[in-house]
Amino acid sequence: DAKTTQPPSMDCAEGRAANLPCNHSTISGNEYVYWYRQIHSQGPQYIIHGLKNNETNEMASLIITEDRKSSTLILPHATLRDTAVYYCIGSGNEKLTFGTGTRLTIIP
Amino acid sequence: GAVVSQHPSRVICKSGTSVKIECRSLDFQATTMFWYRQFPKQSLMLMATSNEGSKATYEQGVEKDKFLINHASLTLSTLTVTSAHPEDSSFYICSATLGRGGDEQFFGPGTRLTVL
């Protein structure tokens, strides 16, 4: 799995867009970028994943740079329920290696 | 989205006993299931990968004789912690995937094990 680097914590005001960065400079061509989040004492929740192109679903958008060395997860209108630890993972097989993630706190 | 359940959600047992945790994919057939362990204030650590009808593949440092995994059907995998000790107390989480390349994993809600 590709090594990823994320800031340990971020704050975002409720209602604003939350932009979570992730560096994955060693990602290989066949490795996807996955985003999961974990709310306290629950199992992780899948958010989105992509290979090269930007992706959008009902939860979030994923912007991947052209060189694939970094990406940004965007939660368009953050709510208090989005407070969680967000994990960015690079993987080309079925295995996921969880790092320490970014603890996102949504501020009322 | 796909739903994965775990049972029980929490269990307390005495040292030396065995505990079985079930993981079920409720609305899809999971070719592959994974088992993770998470200690307080730490990230998830993959313990093993389980494919239906075959032996599980354990990660380095995980004792296969202590953590028995059975994946008898495409919707059920079980993890048995044998002869549990207090240091096995942890949050155990399973996930399931369709097994196609690039598929996302769907996680269960986790099982909190406390060994007294």
PDB file of C-alpha atoms in Angstrom:
ATOM      1  CA  ASP A   1       0.000   0.000   0.000  1.00  0.00           C
ATOM      2  CA  ALA A   2       1.099   3.526  -0.695  1.00  0.00           C
ATOM      3  CA  LYS A   3       2.239   5.596   2.278  1.00  0.00           C
ATOM      4  CA  THR A   4      -0.111   8.506   2.902  1.00  0.00           C
ATOM      5  CA  THR A   5       0.375  11.646   4.984  1.00  0.00           C
ATOM      6  CA  GLN A   6      -2.488  13.600   6.528  1.00  0.00           C
ATOM      7  CA  PRO A   7      -2.634  16.475   9.015  1.00  0.00           C
ATOM      8  CA  PRO A   8      -3.455  15.115  12.479  1.00  0.00           C
ATOM      9  CA  SER A   9      -6.362  17.455  13.065  1.00  0.00           C
ATOM     10  CA  MET A  10      -8.537  20.117  11.454  1.00  0.00           C
ATOM     11  CA  ASP A  11     -11.473  22.268  12.436  1.00  0.00           C
ATOM     12  CA  CYS A  12     -14.261  23.412  10.148  1.00  0.00           C
ATOM     13  CA  ALA A  13     -17.258  25.648  10.786  1.00  0.00           C
ATOM     14  CA  GLU A  14     -20.655  24.032  10.468  1.00  0.00           C
ATOM     15  CA  GLY A  15     -22.183  24.678   7.049  1.00  0.00           C
ATOM     16  CA  ARG A  16     -18.872  25.379   5.401  1.00  0.00           C
ATOM     17  CA  ALA A  17     -16.976  23.088   3.060  1.00  0.00           C
ATOM     18  CA  ALA A  18     -14.415  20.862   4.755  1.00  0.00           C
ATOM     19  CA  ASN A  19     -11.327  20.226   2.636  1.00  0.00           C
ATOM     20  CA  LEU A  20      -9.140  17.384   3.882  1.00  0.00           C
ATOM     21  CA  PRO A  21      -5.753  17.001   2.202  1.00  0.00           C
ATOM     22  CA  CYS A  22      -3.752  13.824   1.709  1.00  0.00           C
ATOM     23  CA  ASN A  23      -0.282  13.336   0.295  1.00  0.00           C
ATOM     24  CA  HIS A  24       0.529  10.051  -1.412  1.00  0.00           C
ATOM     25  CA  SER A  25       3.621  10.833  -3.425  1.00  0.00           C
ATOM     26  CA  THR A  26       4.683   7.182  -3.740  1.00  0.00           C
ATOM     27  CA  ILE A  27       1.359   5.880  -4.997  1.00  0.00           C
ATOM     28  CA  SER A  28       1.700   3.540  -7.958  1.00  0.00           C
ATOM     29  CA  GLY A  29      -0.371   3.562 -11.112  1.00  0.00           C
ATOM     30  CA  ASN A  30      -2.706   0.759 -10.122  1.00  0.00           C
ATOM     31  CA  GLU A  31      -3.397   1.959  -6.582  1.00  0.00           C
ATOM     32  CA  TYR A  32      -6.691   3.579  -5.781  1.00  0.00           C
ATOM     33  CA  VAL A  33      -7.129   6.387  -3.275  1.00  0.00           C
ATOM     34  CA  TYR A  34      -9.768   5.456  -0.692  1.00  0.00           C
ATOM     35  CA  TRP A  35     -11.354   7.644   1.953  1.00  0.00           C
ATOM     36  CA  TYR A  36     -13.042   6.248   5.037  1.00  0.00           C
ATOM     37  CA  ARG A  37     -14.124   7.886   8.247  1.00  0.00           C
ATOM     38  CA  GLN A  38     -14.645   6.584  11.748  1.00  0.00           C
ATOM     39  CA  ILE A  39     -16.957   8.139  14.234  1.00  0.00           C
ATOM     40  CA  HIS A  40     -16.049   7.374  17.824  1.00  0.00           C
ATOM     41  CA  SER A  41     -16.598   3.730  18.835  1.00  0.00           C
ATOM     42  CA  GLN A  42     -18.094   2.747  15.482  1.00  0.00           C
ATOM     43  CA  GLY A  43     -16.810   0.808  12.494  1.00  0.00           C
ATOM     44  CA  PRO A  44     -15.297   2.829   9.653  1.00  0.00           C
ATOM     45  CA  GLN A  45     -17.620   4.160   6.978  1.00  0.00           C
ATOM     46  CA  TYR A  46     -16.692   4.163   3.305  1.00  0.00           C
ATOM     47  CA  ILE A  47     -16.841   7.625   1.760  1.00  0.00           C
ATOM     48  CA  ILE A  48     -15.395   7.580  -1.732  1.00  0.00           C
ATOM     49  CA  HIS A  49     -12.524   6.285  -3.837  1.00  0.00           C
ATOM     50  CA  GLY A  50     -10.864   7.052  -7.133  1.00  0.00           C
ATOM     51  CA  LEU A  51      -7.980   6.136  -9.383  1.00  0.00           C
ATOM     52  CA  LYS A  52      -7.220   9.089 -11.647  1.00  0.00           C
ATOM     53  CA  ASN A  53     -10.345  11.096 -12.236  1.00  0.00           C
ATOM     54  CA  ASN A  54     -12.135  13.275  -9.759  1.00  0.00           C
ATOM     55  CA  GLU A  55     -15.124  11.570  -8.208  1.00  0.00           C
ATOM     56  CA  THR A  56     -18.321  12.777  -6.581  1.00  0.00           C
ATOM     57  CA  ASN A  57     -21.056  10.969  -4.720  1.00  0.00           C
ATOM     58  CA  GLU A  58     -23.807  11.900  -2.305  1.00  0.00           C
ATOM     59  CA  MET A  59     -21.359  12.223   0.566  1.00  0.00           C
ATOM     60  CA  ALA A  60     -18.317  13.957  -0.838  1.00  0.00           C
ATOM     61  CA  SER A  61     -16.062  14.885  -3.718  1.00  0.00           C
ATOM     62  CA  LEU A  62     -12.569  13.560  -4.296  1.00  0.00           C
ATOM     63  CA  ILE A  63     -10.101  15.708  -6.178  1.00  0.00           C
ATOM     64  CA  ILE A  64      -6.941  13.907  -7.310  1.00  0.00           C
ATOM     65  CA  THR A  65      -4.052  15.928  -8.711  1.00  0.00           C
ATOM     66  CA  GLU A  66      -2.934  15.154 -12.219  1.00  0.00           C
ATOM     67  CA  ASP A  67       0.338  13.645 -10.995  1.00  0.00           C
ATOM     68  CA  ARG A  68      -1.648  11.591  -8.427  1.00  0.00           C
ATOM     69  CA  LYS A  69       0.713  12.603  -5.650  1.00  0.00           C
ATOM     70  CA  SER A  70      -1.995  14.179  -3.563  1.00  0.00           C
ATOM     71  CA  SER A  71      -5.730  14.398  -3.204  1.00  0.00           C
ATOM     72  CA  THR A  72      -8.382  16.370  -1.348  1.00  0.00           C
ATOM     73  CA  LEU A  73     -11.613  15.110   0.126  1.00  0.00           C
ATOM     74  CA  ILE A  74     -14.326  17.739   0.107  1.00  0.00           C
ATOM     75  CA  LEU A  75     -17.394  17.614   2.324  1.00  0.00           C
ATOM     76  CA  PRO A  76     -19.456  20.390   0.721  1.00  0.00           C
ATOM     77  CA  HIS A  77     -21.606  21.452   3.673  1.00  0.00           C
ATOM     78  CA  ALA A  78     -20.192  20.101   6.889  1.00  0.00           C
ATOM     79  CA  THR A  79     -22.558  19.218   9.724  1.00  0.00           C
ATOM     80  CA  LEU A  80     -21.845  18.317  13.332  1.00  0.00           C
ATOM     81  CA  ARG A  81     -22.336  14.658  12.397  1.00  0.00           C
ATOM     82  CA  ASP A  82     -19.294  14.864  10.143  1.00  0.00           C
ATOM     83  CA  THR A  83     -17.029  15.090  13.198  1.00  0.00           C
ATOM     84  CA  ALA A  84     -14.853  11.981  12.867  1.00  0.00           C
ATOM     85  CA  VAL A  85     -11.400  10.661  12.050  1.00  0.00           C
ATOM     86  CA  TYR A  86     -10.893  10.614   8.286  1.00  0.00           C
ATOM     87  CA  TYR A  87      -8.520   8.105   6.727  1.00  0.00           C
ATOM     88  CA  CYS A  88      -6.899   8.415   3.310  1.00  0.00           C
ATOM     89  CA  ILE A  89      -5.573   5.060   2.064  1.00  0.00           C
ATOM     90  CA  GLY A  90      -3.766   4.076  -1.088  1.00  0.00           C
ATOM     91  CA  SER A  91      -4.268   0.474  -2.137  1.00  0.00           C
ATOM     92  CA  GLY A  92      -3.910  -1.602  -5.277  1.00  0.00           C
ATOM     93  CA  ASN A  93      -5.194  -4.820  -3.769  1.00  0.00           C
ATOM     94  CA  GLU A  94      -7.994  -5.609  -1.372  1.00  0.00           C
ATOM     95  CA  LYS A  95      -6.019  -4.747   1.753  1.00  0.00           C
ATOM     96  CA  LEU A  96      -6.371  -1.433   3.524  1.00  0.00           C
ATOM     97  CA  THR A  97      -3.617  -0.093   5.761  1.00  0.00           C
ATOM     98  CA  PHE A  98      -5.023   2.500   8.124  1.00  0.00           C
ATOM     99  CA  GLY A  99      -2.749   5.334   9.219  1.00  0.00           C
ATOM    100  CA  THR A 100      -3.498   7.824  11.951  1.00  0.00           C
ATOM    101  CA  GLY A 101      -5.875   9.895   9.815  1.00  0.00           C
ATOM    102  CA  THR A 102      -7.150  13.425  10.326  1.00  0.00           C
ATOM    103  CA  ARG A 103      -9.404  14.197  13.256  1.00  0.00           C
ATOM    104  CA  LEU A 104     -11.972  16.602  11.817  1.00  0.00           C
ATOM    105  CA  THR A 105     -13.990  18.626  14.285  1.00  0.00           C
ATOM    106  CA  ILE A 106     -16.993  20.569  13.051  1.00  0.00           C
ATOM    107  CA  ILE A 107     -17.510  23.717  15.086  1.00  0.00           C
ATOM    108  CA  PRO A 108     -21.094  24.950  15.658  1.00  0.00           C
TER     109      PRO A 108
ATOM    110  CA  GLY B   1     -25.251   0.897   0.648  1.00  0.00           C
ATOM    111  CA  ALA B   2     -24.143  -2.568   1.632  1.00  0.00           C
ATOM    112  CA  VAL B   3     -24.724  -3.537   5.251  1.00  0.00           C
ATOM    113  CA  VAL B   4     -22.441  -5.592   7.445  1.00  0.00           C
ATOM    114  CA  SER B   5     -23.487  -6.677  10.917  1.00  0.00           C
ATOM    115  CA  GLN B   6     -21.527  -8.030  13.850  1.00  0.00           C
ATOM    116  CA  HIS B   7     -22.664  -9.986  16.849  1.00  0.00           C
ATOM    117  CA  PRO B   8     -22.296  -9.469  19.708  1.00  0.00           C
ATOM    118  CA  SER B   9     -21.726  -5.724  19.901  1.00  0.00           C
ATOM    119  CA  ARG B  10     -19.964  -6.103  23.220  1.00  0.00           C
ATOM    120  CA  VAL B  11     -18.862  -9.039  25.321  1.00  0.00           C
ATOM    121  CA  ILE B  12     -17.243  -9.453  28.698  1.00  0.00           C
ATOM    122  CA  CYS B  13     -15.598 -12.749  29.495  1.00  0.00           C
ATOM    123  CA  LYS B  14     -13.298 -14.335  32.028  1.00  0.00           C
ATOM    124  CA  SER B  15      -9.661 -14.950  31.303  1.00  0.00           C
ATOM    125  CA  GLY B  16      -9.085 -18.348  29.718  1.00  0.00           C
ATOM    126  CA  THR B  17     -12.443 -18.617  27.988  1.00  0.00           C
ATOM    127  CA  SER B  18     -13.099 -18.458  24.253  1.00  0.00           C
ATOM    128  CA  VAL B  19     -15.253 -15.898  22.526  1.00  0.00           C
ATOM    129  CA  LYS B  20     -16.828 -16.124  19.094  1.00  0.00           C
ATOM    130  CA  ILE B  21     -17.667 -13.024  17.049  1.00  0.00           C
ATOM    131  CA  GLU B  22     -19.871 -13.234  13.967  1.00  0.00           C
ATOM    132  CA  CYS B  23     -19.681 -11.012  10.919  1.00  0.00           C
ATOM    133  CA  ARG B  24     -22.468 -11.079   8.349  1.00  0.00           C
ATOM    134  CA  SER B  25     -22.991  -9.327   5.041  1.00  0.00           C
ATOM    135  CA  LEU B  26     -26.732  -8.731   5.035  1.00  0.00           C
ATOM    136  CA  ASP B  27     -27.539  -7.705   1.497  1.00  0.00           C
ATOM    137  CA  PHE B  28     -24.668  -8.921  -0.625  1.00  0.00           C
ATOM    138  CA  GLN B  29     -22.405 -11.907  -1.032  1.00  0.00           C
ATOM    139  CA  ALA B  30     -18.930 -11.178   0.238  1.00  0.00           C
ATOM    140  CA  THR B  31     -16.136 -13.019  -1.495  1.00  0.00           C
ATOM    141  CA  THR B  32     -13.651 -11.633   0.970  1.00  0.00           C
ATOM    142  CA  MET B  33     -13.941 -10.579   4.585  1.00  0.00           C
ATOM    143  CA  PHE B  34     -11.352  -8.910   6.763  1.00  0.00           C
ATOM    144  CA  TRP B  35     -10.814  -8.789  10.507  1.00  0.00           C
ATOM    145  CA  TYR B  36      -9.270  -5.787  12.235  1.00  0.00           C
ATOM    146  CA  ARG B  37      -8.389  -4.950  15.811  1.00  0.00           C
ATOM    147  CA  GLN B  38      -8.303  -1.477  17.285  1.00  0.00           C
ATOM    148  CA  PHE B  39      -6.827  -0.596  20.669  1.00  0.00           C
ATOM    149  CA  PRO B  40      -7.867   2.625  22.440  1.00  0.00           C
ATOM    150  CA  LYS B  41      -6.608   5.785  20.753  1.00  0.00           C
ATOM    151  CA  GLN B  42      -4.968   3.761  18.001  1.00  0.00           C
ATOM    152  CA  SER B  43      -5.783   3.070  14.384  1.00  0.00           C
ATOM    153  CA  LEU B  44      -7.201  -0.136  12.945  1.00  0.00           C
ATOM    154  CA  MET B  45      -4.766  -2.990  12.463  1.00  0.00           C
ATOM    155  CA  LEU B  46      -5.533  -5.708   9.937  1.00  0.00           C
ATOM    156  CA  MET B  47      -5.432  -9.139  11.526  1.00  0.00           C
ATOM    157  CA  ALA B  48      -6.412 -11.464   8.700  1.00  0.00           C
ATOM    158  CA  THR B  49      -8.039 -11.823   5.309  1.00  0.00           C
ATOM    159  CA  SER B  50     -10.702 -14.452   4.900  1.00  0.00           C
ATOM    160  CA  ASN B  51     -11.997 -15.923   1.662  1.00  0.00           C
ATOM    161  CA  GLU B  52     -15.060 -18.128   1.527  1.00  0.00           C
ATOM    162  CA  GLY B  53     -14.179 -21.794   1.586  1.00  0.00           C
ATOM    163  CA  SER B  54     -10.463 -21.377   2.125  1.00  0.00           C
ATOM    164  CA  LYS B  55      -8.084 -20.808   5.000  1.00  0.00           C
ATOM    165  CA  ALA B  56      -7.593 -17.298   6.266  1.00  0.00           C
ATOM    166  CA  THR B  57      -4.396 -15.404   5.584  1.00  0.00           C
ATOM    167  CA  TYR B  58      -3.005 -13.880   8.755  1.00  0.00           C
ATOM    168  CA  GLU B  59      -0.898 -10.750   9.024  1.00  0.00           C
ATOM    169  CA  GLN B  60       2.551 -10.957  10.494  1.00  0.00           C
ATOM    170  CA  GLY B  61       2.486 -11.202  14.268  1.00  0.00           C
ATOM    171  CA  VAL B  62      -1.098 -12.470  14.496  1.00  0.00           C
ATOM    172  CA  GLU B  63      -1.346 -15.948  16.020  1.00  0.00           C
ATOM    173  CA  LYS B  64      -3.563 -18.109  13.849  1.00  0.00           C
ATOM    174  CA  ASP B  65      -4.098 -20.648  16.613  1.00  0.00           C
ATOM    175  CA  LYS B  66      -5.314 -17.965  18.962  1.00  0.00           C
ATOM    176  CA  PHE B  67      -7.546 -16.121  16.517  1.00  0.00           C
ATOM    177  CA  LEU B  68      -9.493 -18.766  14.636  1.00  0.00           C
ATOM    178  CA  ILE B  69     -11.281 -17.555  11.542  1.00  0.00           C
ATOM    179  CA  ASN B  70     -13.951 -19.473   9.672  1.00  0.00           C
ATOM    180  CA  HIS B  71     -15.569 -18.219   6.483  1.00  0.00           C
ATOM    181  CA  ALA B  72     -18.112 -20.926   5.825  1.00  0.00           C
ATOM    182  CA  SER B  73     -20.397 -19.034   3.478  1.00  0.00           C
ATOM    183  CA  LEU B  74     -20.455 -15.935   1.318  1.00  0.00           C
ATOM    184  CA  THR B  75     -22.351 -14.057   4.011  1.00  0.00           C
ATOM    185  CA  LEU B  76     -20.763 -15.212   7.260  1.00  0.00           C
ATOM    186  CA  SER B  77     -17.310 -15.151   8.793  1.00  0.00           C
ATOM    187  CA  THR B  78     -16.530 -15.868  12.424  1.00  0.00           C
ATOM    188  CA  LEU B  79     -13.570 -14.913  14.597  1.00  0.00           C
ATOM    189  CA  THR B  80     -12.958 -16.977  17.716  1.00  0.00           C
ATOM    190  CA  VAL B  81     -10.572 -15.606  20.300  1.00  0.00           C
ATOM    191  CA  THR B  82      -9.336 -18.688  22.104  1.00  0.00           C
ATOM    192  CA  SER B  83      -8.135 -18.697  25.693  1.00  0.00           C
ATOM    193  CA  ALA B  84      -8.673 -14.974  25.941  1.00  0.00           C
ATOM    194  CA  HIS B  85      -6.477 -12.868  28.212  1.00  0.00           C
ATOM    195  CA  PRO B  86      -6.836  -9.268  29.361  1.00  0.00           C
ATOM    196  CA  GLU B  87      -4.395  -8.103  26.690  1.00  0.00           C
ATOM    197  CA  ASP B  88      -6.859  -9.368  24.059  1.00  0.00           C
ATOM    198  CA  SER B  89      -9.353  -6.759  25.213  1.00  0.00           C
ATOM    199  CA  SER B  90      -9.936  -4.602  22.169  1.00  0.00           C
ATOM    200  CA  PHE B  91     -12.420  -3.407  19.556  1.00  0.00           C
ATOM    201  CA  TYR B  92     -12.732  -6.061  16.838  1.00  0.00           C
ATOM    202  CA  ILE B  93     -14.101  -4.931  13.490  1.00  0.00           C
ATOM    203  CA  CYS B  94     -14.885  -6.917  10.374  1.00  0.00           C
ATOM    204  CA  SER B  95     -15.359  -5.754   6.824  1.00  0.00           C
ATOM    205  CA  ALA B  96     -16.587  -7.338   3.630  1.00  0.00           C
ATOM    206  CA  THR B  97     -16.052  -6.765  -0.040  1.00  0.00           C
ATOM    207  CA  LEU B  98     -17.322  -8.170  -3.270  1.00  0.00           C
ATOM    208  CA  GLY B  99     -13.738  -9.049  -4.062  1.00  0.00           C
ATOM    209  CA  ARG B 100     -13.463  -7.333  -7.401  1.00  0.00           C
ATOM    210  CA  GLY B 101     -10.382  -5.220  -7.890  1.00  0.00           C
ATOM    211  CA  GLY B 102     -10.841  -1.684  -6.588  1.00  0.00           C
ATOM    212  CA  ASP B 103     -13.980  -2.446  -4.608  1.00  0.00           C
ATOM    213  CA  GLU B 104     -14.611  -0.627  -1.376  1.00  0.00           C
ATOM    214  CA  GLN B 105     -14.874  -2.440   1.945  1.00  0.00           C
ATOM    215  CA  PHE B 106     -18.006  -2.240   4.029  1.00  0.00           C
ATOM    216  CA  PHE B 107     -17.401  -2.353   7.744  1.00  0.00           C
ATOM    217  CA  GLY B 108     -19.380  -3.810  10.573  1.00  0.00           C
ATOM    218  CA  PRO B 109     -20.168  -1.783  13.712  1.00  0.00           C
ATOM    219  CA  GLY B 110     -17.491  -3.541  15.730  1.00  0.00           C
ATOM    220  CA  THR B 111     -17.419  -5.774  18.800  1.00  0.00           C
ATOM    221  CA  ARG B 112     -15.926  -4.544  22.037  1.00  0.00           C
ATOM    222  CA  LEU B 113     -14.275  -7.399  23.909  1.00  0.00           C
ATOM    223  CA  THR B 114     -13.340  -7.031  27.552  1.00  0.00           C
ATOM    224  CA  VAL B 115     -11.452  -9.881  29.176  1.00  0.00           C
ATOM    225  CA  LEU B 116     -11.427  -9.819  32.964  1.00  0.00           C
TER     226      LEU B 116
END
